[in-house]
Coordinates of C-alpha atoms in Angstrom, one line a residue:
Chain A
M1 CA 90.7 106.9 87.7
K2 CA 93.0 109.8 89.0
F3 CA 95.5 107.5 90.7
S4 CA 97.9 105.0 89.2
D5 CA 97.7 101.2 90.2
E6 CA 100.9 101.4 91.5
I7 CA 99.7 104.3 94.0
L8 CA 96.6 102.1 94.7
M9 CA 98.9 98.9 95.6
A10 CA 101.3 101.0 98.0
Y11 CA 98.2 102.3 99.7
A12 CA 96.9 98.7 100.0
D13 CA 100.0 97.8 101.5
G14 CA 100.1 100.7 104.1
E15 CA 103.1 102.4 102.3
L16 CA 101.7 105.9 101.4
D17 CA 102.1 109.2 103.6
A18 CA 99.0 110.8 105.3
A19 CA 98.4 113.2 102.7
T20 CA 98.4 110.7 99.8
R21 CA 96.2 108.5 101.8
T22 CA 93.5 111.2 102.7
A23 CA 93.4 112.0 99.0
I24 CA 92.7 108.4 98.0
E25 CA 90.0 107.9 100.7
E26 CA 88.3 111.2 99.7
A27 CA 88.3 110.0 95.7
M28 CA 86.9 106.7 96.7
A29 CA 83.9 107.9 97.5
N30 CA 83.2 109.3 94.0
D31 CA 85.0 106.2 92.1
P32 CA 83.9 102.8 93.3
R33 CA 86.7 101.5 90.9
I34 CA 89.4 102.6 93.4
A35 CA 88.2 100.9 96.4
Q36 CA 88.1 97.7 93.9
A37 CA 91.3 98.0 92.9
I38 CA 92.5 98.2 96.6
E39 CA 90.5 95.4 97.4
R40 CA 92.0 93.4 94.6
H41 CA 95.5 93.9 95.9
R42 CA 94.6 93.3 99.6
S43 CA 92.9 90.1 98.7
L44 CA 95.9 88.9 96.8
G45 CA 97.9 89.4 99.8
R46 CA 95.8 87.7 101.9
D47 CA 95.5 84.7 99.7
L48 CA 99.5 84.5 99.2
R49 CA 99.9 84.3 103.3
S50 CA 96.9 81.6 103.6
A51 CA 99.2 79.8 100.9
F52 CA 102.5 80.2 102.4
D53 CA 101.5 80.3 106.4
P54 CA 101.3 76.3 106.6
M55 CA 104.8 75.9 105.7
L56 CA 105.8 77.4 109.0
D57 CA 104.0 74.6 110.9
E58 CA 106.1 71.7 108.9
P59 CA 108.4 69.4 110.9
M60 CA 111.9 71.1 110.8
P61 CA 114.5 68.8 109.2
E62 CA 117.1 68.1 112.0
K63 CA 120.0 69.0 110.1
L64 CA 119.0 72.6 110.4
V65 CA 118.7 72.7 113.9
I66 CA 122.0 71.1 114.3
A67 CA 123.4 73.6 112.0
A68 CA 121.8 76.6 114.0
T69 CA 123.0 75.2 117.4
T70 CA 126.2 73.7 116.6
A71 CA 127.9 75.0 113.1
P72 CA 131.2 76.9 114.3
A73 CA 130.8 80.8 114.8
T74 CA 134.4 81.5 114.1
K75 CA 136.6 80.2 110.9
P76 CA 137.9 76.5 112.0
A77 CA 141.5 76.7 113.0
D78 CA 142.6 74.2 110.3
V79 CA 141.7 76.2 107.6
V80 CA 144.5 78.2 106.2
S81 CA 145.0 80.6 103.7
I82 CA 148.3 79.8 102.1
D83 CA 149.2 83.4 101.4
G84 CA 148.5 84.6 104.8
A85 CA 150.4 81.7 106.2
R86 CA 153.3 82.4 104.0
R87 CA 154.1 86.0 104.7
P88 CA 155.2 85.8 108.3
I89 CA 157.5 82.8 107.4
K90 CA 159.0 84.5 104.4
R91 CA 160.4 87.2 106.6
S92 CA 162.6 84.7 108.6
W93 CA 163.8 82.4 106.0
S94 CA 163.7 82.3 102.3
W95 CA 161.3 79.4 101.2
P96 CA 162.2 77.7 98.0
E97 CA 159.9 74.8 98.6
W98 CA 156.1 74.3 99.9
G99 CA 157.5 71.7 102.4
A100 CA 158.9 74.6 104.3
M101 CA 155.2 75.3 105.2
A102 CA 155.2 72.2 107.6
A103 CA 156.4 74.7 109.6
S104 CA 152.8 75.4 110.3
L105 CA 151.5 72.2 111.9
L106 CA 147.9 72.7 110.5
I107 CA 149.1 73.6 107.1
G108 CA 151.0 70.3 107.3
I109 CA 148.0 68.3 108.3
V110 CA 146.1 69.4 105.5
I111 CA 149.0 68.8 102.9
T112 CA 149.6 65.6 104.3
R113 CA 146.0 64.4 103.8
L114 CA 146.4 65.5 100.0
V115 CA 149.7 64.2 99.2
T116 CA 149.4 60.6 101.0
S117 CA 148.0 59.3 97.7
T118 CA 149.2 56.7 95.3
D119 CA 149.1 59.3 92.5
D120 CA 150.4 62.8 93.8
N121 CA 147.5 65.5 93.4
V122 CA 150.2 68.4 94.4
V123 CA 153.0 69.7 92.8
A124 CA 155.2 72.8 94.4
R125 CA 156.5 75.2 92.2
D126 CA 158.1 78.7 93.3
G127 CA 156.3 78.8 96.7
H128 CA 153.0 77.9 95.5
M129 CA 151.1 74.6 95.5
F130 CA 149.4 73.6 92.5
A131 CA 147.0 70.5 91.4
A132 CA 148.7 67.6 89.8
G133 CA 147.4 64.0 88.8
T134 CA 143.6 63.2 89.4
L135 CA 142.9 66.5 91.1
A136 CA 144.2 68.5 88.1
N137 CA 142.3 66.6 85.6
A138 CA 139.1 67.1 87.5
L139 CA 139.8 70.8 87.7
D140 CA 140.3 70.9 83.9
Q141 CA 137.5 68.7 82.8
Q142 CA 134.9 67.9 85.3
A143 CA 131.5 69.8 85.4
S144 CA 130.5 71.6 88.4
G145 CA 128.3 69.2 90.1
A146 CA 128.9 66.3 88.1
S147 CA 129.3 63.1 90.1
S148 CA 132.6 61.2 89.0
E149 CA 134.5 58.1 89.4
S150 CA 137.8 60.6 90.1
G151 CA 136.8 60.9 93.8
V152 CA 137.0 64.9 93.2
H153 CA 133.7 66.6 93.3
V154 CA 134.0 70.1 91.8
A155 CA 131.3 72.5 93.3
I156 CA 131.3 75.8 91.8
T157 CA 133.4 77.8 89.2
Y158 CA 133.6 81.6 89.5
R159 CA 135.6 84.4 88.4
A160 CA 137.6 85.9 91.5
K161 CA 138.0 89.6 91.7
S162 CA 141.3 89.3 90.1
G163 CA 139.9 88.1 87.0
D164 CA 141.1 84.4 87.5
Y165 CA 138.8 81.5 87.2
C166 CA 138.3 79.7 90.5
R167 CA 136.9 76.4 91.1
T168 CA 135.9 74.9 94.8
F169 CA 136.4 71.0 95.2
T170 CA 136.2 68.6 97.8
M171 CA 138.0 65.0 97.8
A172 CA 136.9 62.0 100.0
E173 CA 139.9 59.9 99.0
P174 CA 142.6 59.4 100.1
A175 CA 141.4 62.0 102.9
E176 CA 138.7 64.4 103.2
V177 CA 140.1 67.6 101.7
A178 CA 138.4 70.7 100.3
G179 CA 139.8 73.9 98.9
I180 CA 139.8 76.6 96.0
A181 CA 142.0 76.4 92.9
C182 CA 142.3 79.2 91.0
R183 CA 143.8 79.0 87.4
Q184 CA 147.4 80.6 86.8
G185 CA 148.7 80.1 83.3
D186 CA 148.3 76.3 82.4
Q187 CA 147.8 75.0 86.0
W188 CA 145.7 75.1 88.9
R189 CA 147.0 77.1 92.1
L190 CA 146.0 75.8 95.5
D191 CA 145.0 78.9 97.4
T192 CA 143.0 77.6 100.2
L193 CA 142.5 74.2 101.7
A194 CA 140.6 72.6 104.9
G195 CA 140.7 69.5 106.1
G196 CA 137.3 67.6 105.9
E197 CA 136.9 65.7 109.3
S198 CA 139.3 67.5 111.9
T199 CA 136.9 68.5 114.6
E200 CA 133.8 66.8 115.7
A201 CA 131.9 70.0 115.3
S202 CA 132.5 69.8 111.8
S203 CA 131.4 66.3 111.0
N204 CA 128.3 66.5 113.0
Y205 CA 126.5 69.3 110.8
R206 CA 128.1 69.0 107.2
M207 CA 126.0 67.1 104.6
A208 CA 127.6 64.1 103.6
G209 CA 129.6 64.0 100.3
T210 CA 129.8 67.3 98.5
A211 CA 129.4 70.1 101.3
M212 CA 131.9 72.8 101.4
P213 CA 133.4 73.7 104.9
P214 CA 131.9 77.2 105.9
A215 CA 135.0 78.9 105.7
I216 CA 135.7 77.8 102.2
L217 CA 132.4 79.2 101.2
Q218 CA 133.4 82.2 103.3
T219 CA 136.7 82.9 101.3
V220 CA 134.6 82.3 98.2
Q221 CA 132.2 84.9 99.3
D222 CA 134.8 87.5 99.9
S223 CA 136.7 87.0 96.7
I224 CA 134.1 86.4 94.3
A225 CA 133.4 88.8 91.4
G226 CA 129.8 88.7 90.7
E227 CA 128.1 85.2 90.5
A228 CA 129.2 81.9 90.1
L229 CA 129.3 80.8 86.4
D230 CA 126.3 78.6 85.1
A231 CA 126.6 75.5 83.1
A232 CA 127.0 77.3 79.8
Q233 CA 129.2 79.8 81.1
E234 CA 131.3 77.2 82.5
A235 CA 131.6 74.9 79.8
A236 CA 132.6 78.0 77.4
A237 CA 135.4 78.7 79.8
R238 CA 136.4 75.1 79.7
E239 CA 136.7 75.3 76.0
R240 CA 138.7 78.5 76.4
G241 CA 141.3 76.3 78.4
W242 CA 140.3 78.6 81.4
K243 CA 141.6 81.6 79.7
E244 CA 140.0 84.8 79.2
Chain B
M1 CA 125.4 96.5 122.4
P2 CA 127.9 93.6 121.3
T3 CA 126.0 90.5 120.0
S4 CA 126.6 87.2 121.7
V5 CA 126.7 84.1 119.5
D6 CA 124.2 82.5 121.8
Q7 CA 121.9 85.3 121.0
V8 CA 122.5 84.6 117.4
R9 CA 121.8 81.0 117.6
E10 CA 118.8 81.4 119.6
Q11 CA 117.2 84.1 116.8
L12 CA 118.2 81.4 114.0
V13 CA 116.5 78.5 115.8
G14 CA 113.5 80.7 116.0
A15 CA 113.8 82.0 112.6
L16 CA 114.2 78.8 110.9
P17 CA 110.4 78.0 109.4
R18 CA 110.4 81.3 107.8
L19 CA 113.9 81.2 106.4
R20 CA 112.7 78.0 104.7
R21 CA 110.0 79.5 103.6
F22 CA 111.6 82.4 101.8
A23 CA 114.2 80.0 100.6
R24 CA 111.7 78.0 99.0
T25 CA 110.5 81.1 96.9
L26 CA 113.9 81.2 95.5
T27 CA 114.7 77.8 95.1
R28 CA 111.4 76.3 94.2
N29 CA 112.1 73.1 95.6
V30 CA 112.3 71.8 99.1
A31 CA 115.4 70.0 99.3
D32 CA 117.3 72.8 97.7
A33 CA 115.8 75.5 99.9
D34 CA 117.1 73.3 103.2
D35 CA 120.5 73.0 101.5
L36 CA 120.2 76.9 100.8
V37 CA 119.2 77.5 104.5
Q38 CA 122.0 75.3 105.8
I39 CA 124.6 77.3 103.8
A40 CA 123.0 80.7 105.1
V41 CA 123.0 79.3 108.6
E42 CA 126.5 78.6 108.5
R43 CA 127.7 81.6 106.8
A44 CA 125.6 83.7 109.5
L45 CA 127.3 82.0 112.2
L46 CA 131.0 82.9 110.7
K47 CA 129.8 86.6 111.0
F48 CA 127.5 86.4 113.8
D49 CA 128.8 89.9 115.1
Q50 CA 127.8 91.6 111.9
W51 CA 124.0 91.3 113.1
R52 CA 122.8 94.5 115.2
P53 CA 120.2 93.6 117.6
E54 CA 118.5 96.7 116.5
S55 CA 117.7 95.7 113.2
R56 CA 115.5 92.9 112.1
F57 CA 117.1 89.6 112.3
E58 CA 115.0 87.9 109.7
S59 CA 115.9 90.8 107.3
W60 CA 119.4 90.1 107.8
M61 CA 119.1 86.4 107.4
F62 CA 117.0 86.9 104.1
G63 CA 119.9 88.9 102.9
I64 CA 122.7 85.9 103.6
I65 CA 120.2 83.6 102.1
R66 CA 119.9 85.2 98.9
N67 CA 123.7 85.9 98.5
A68 CA 124.1 82.4 99.2
W69 CA 121.4 81.4 96.6
I70 CA 123.2 83.7 93.7
D71 CA 126.9 82.7 94.6
E72 CA 126.6 78.9 95.5
V73 CA 123.3 77.1 95.3
R74 CA 121.7 78.5 92.4
S75 CA 124.5 76.8 89.7
R76 CA 124.0 73.4 91.6
R77 CA 120.5 73.2 91.9
R78 CA 118.2 70.2 90.8
Q79 CA 117.1 72.0 87.9
D80 CA 115.0 69.2 86.6
R81 CA 113.3 68.8 89.8
V82 CA 111.4 72.2 90.2
F83 CA 108.1 71.5 92.1
L84 CA 106.2 72.9 94.7
P85 CA 106.1 71.9 98.7
E86 CA 102.5 70.7 98.6
E87 CA 103.2 68.4 95.6
S88 CA 106.1 66.7 97.6
G89 CA 103.6 65.4 100.0
E90 CA 104.5 67.6 103.0
N91 CA 102.1 70.2 104.1
V92 CA 98.7 68.6 103.0
G93 CA 96.8 69.6 106.0
D94 CA 93.0 68.9 106.7
A95 CA 91.7 72.0 104.9
S96 CA 88.6 71.3 102.7
N97 CA 89.8 70.8 98.7
E98 CA 88.8 74.0 97.8
A99 CA 91.0 75.9 100.0
Q100 CA 93.9 73.3 99.2
T101 CA 93.1 74.3 95.8
T102 CA 93.4 78.0 96.0
R103 CA 96.6 77.3 98.1
L104 CA 98.1 75.5 95.3
S105 CA 97.1 77.7 92.7
M106 CA 98.7 80.6 94.6
Q107 CA 101.7 78.8 95.0
R108 CA 101.9 78.0 91.4
A109 CA 101.3 81.6 90.5
L110 CA 104.2 82.9 92.7
M111 CA 106.5 80.2 91.5
A112 CA 105.5 81.0 87.8
L113 CA 107.2 84.7 88.1
P114 CA 110.7 85.7 87.2
E115 CA 112.9 85.7 90.4
E116 CA 113.1 89.2 90.5
Q117 CA 109.6 90.0 90.8
R118 CA 109.1 86.5 92.8
E119 CA 111.8 87.8 95.6
A120 CA 109.9 91.2 96.1
I121 CA 106.6 89.8 96.3
A122 CA 107.8 87.2 99.1
L123 CA 109.3 89.8 101.1
V124 CA 106.8 92.2 101.0
L125 CA 103.5 90.4 100.7
I126 CA 104.2 87.0 102.3
E127 CA 107.1 88.0 105.0
G128 CA 105.8 91.5 105.6
L129 CA 108.6 93.7 104.9
S130 CA 108.2 97.1 104.2
Y131 CA 108.9 98.7 100.6
K132 CA 112.1 100.6 102.3
E133 CA 113.2 97.2 104.0
A134 CA 112.7 95.0 100.9
S135 CA 114.7 97.5 98.5
D136 CA 117.5 97.9 101.1
L137 CA 117.9 93.9 101.2
L138 CA 117.7 93.7 97.6
G139 CA 119.9 96.6 96.7
I140 CA 117.5 98.2 94.3
P141 CA 115.8 101.9 94.5
M142 CA 112.3 102.0 96.1
G143 CA 111.0 102.9 92.7
T144 CA 112.6 99.4 91.0
L145 CA 111.0 97.6 94.2
T146 CA 107.5 99.3 93.4
S147 CA 107.3 98.4 89.9
R148 CA 108.6 94.7 90.5
L149 CA 105.7 94.1 92.7
A150 CA 103.2 95.7 90.5
R151 CA 104.2 93.9 87.7
G152 CA 104.4 90.8 89.8
R153 CA 100.8 91.0 91.1
E154 CA 99.9 91.7 87.8
A155 CA 101.1 88.6 86.4
M156 CA 99.5 86.6 89.1
Q157 CA 96.4 88.2 88.7
A158 CA 96.2 87.1 84.9
N159 CA 97.6 83.8 85.9
L160 CA 95.0 83.1 88.4
S161 CA 92.0 84.5 86.3

């Protein structure tokens, strides 16, 4: 046969230019194997579609319709990039303690949720917030996706474009908080936080328990280098103390 | 022409069945596929103004689904629970047993392919994208797409015969 199977496949898929199509059709007259090969490609396509088309008629889960019709179309107002929020404040006065961030009411709300806990989950140093207590232990030790008594759920681990290991987490208690923690030295720096139950809209469409607010996902998408770590890569990174 | 968020919501609702179907070819699992579609829908709405009405809406969404799969869902999927939609009790219609068997074996044959061949075949043969649209979406040259399609089809034929 003078045509490769790939060319005949492209013919069956309607992907060839007119000249090549004509050449194939002329050759078909002399070589029945060409028509057979094309038919084989076409019949696989037909069978595939009839195997997958019925899925289009299945009942639609309500959560997807709700997400499509009500999920927020912009970043929720209570999601704050701590770096972004700090810069304008720094211009006007020095900022030795993260407490000054309460100047931003929204940040204040999130932080209040995070620290009104019996064991402190946050410490401040050099103008950054770092995880402490239960949250720090979970970020150090807990595998992504694992359920835990700690009340902290770690969703994924990834390398940021900066090279740092970062982990996304949610906490249900003492308040619903989600965020991104990135490794700095021996600690987890808290870069982005979002309150969980702050708006009607957000509580309507989120999955119970472990879902990340969309804006956290968006921040991950913007800062991730490559893909999230799989379980083995994550375990290896943990073994190395989240260092290189 | 600027895109309004209502336009995008309307497109989203209409596209949901196809988005679920494409997501299942990635996750090979109904529950994960629905989680994946939900995440993709949320992400799409956060950047709804990036969709241009002159481009195909589904293709834009397939790209978002695929990115969400790669950077969020794949790492926490229900790895020990890979199964096909029909085995979950959904989608069992009134078709004859023979047609049902053919459908199941086609689904199995596709799901058995490596991911890069599976997504190429799903986009071109099931969702009807052109080679150009599919290779743009996957970020690979046309020649690479063509050879993934050819290898995938070959493996499916071998599996089915």
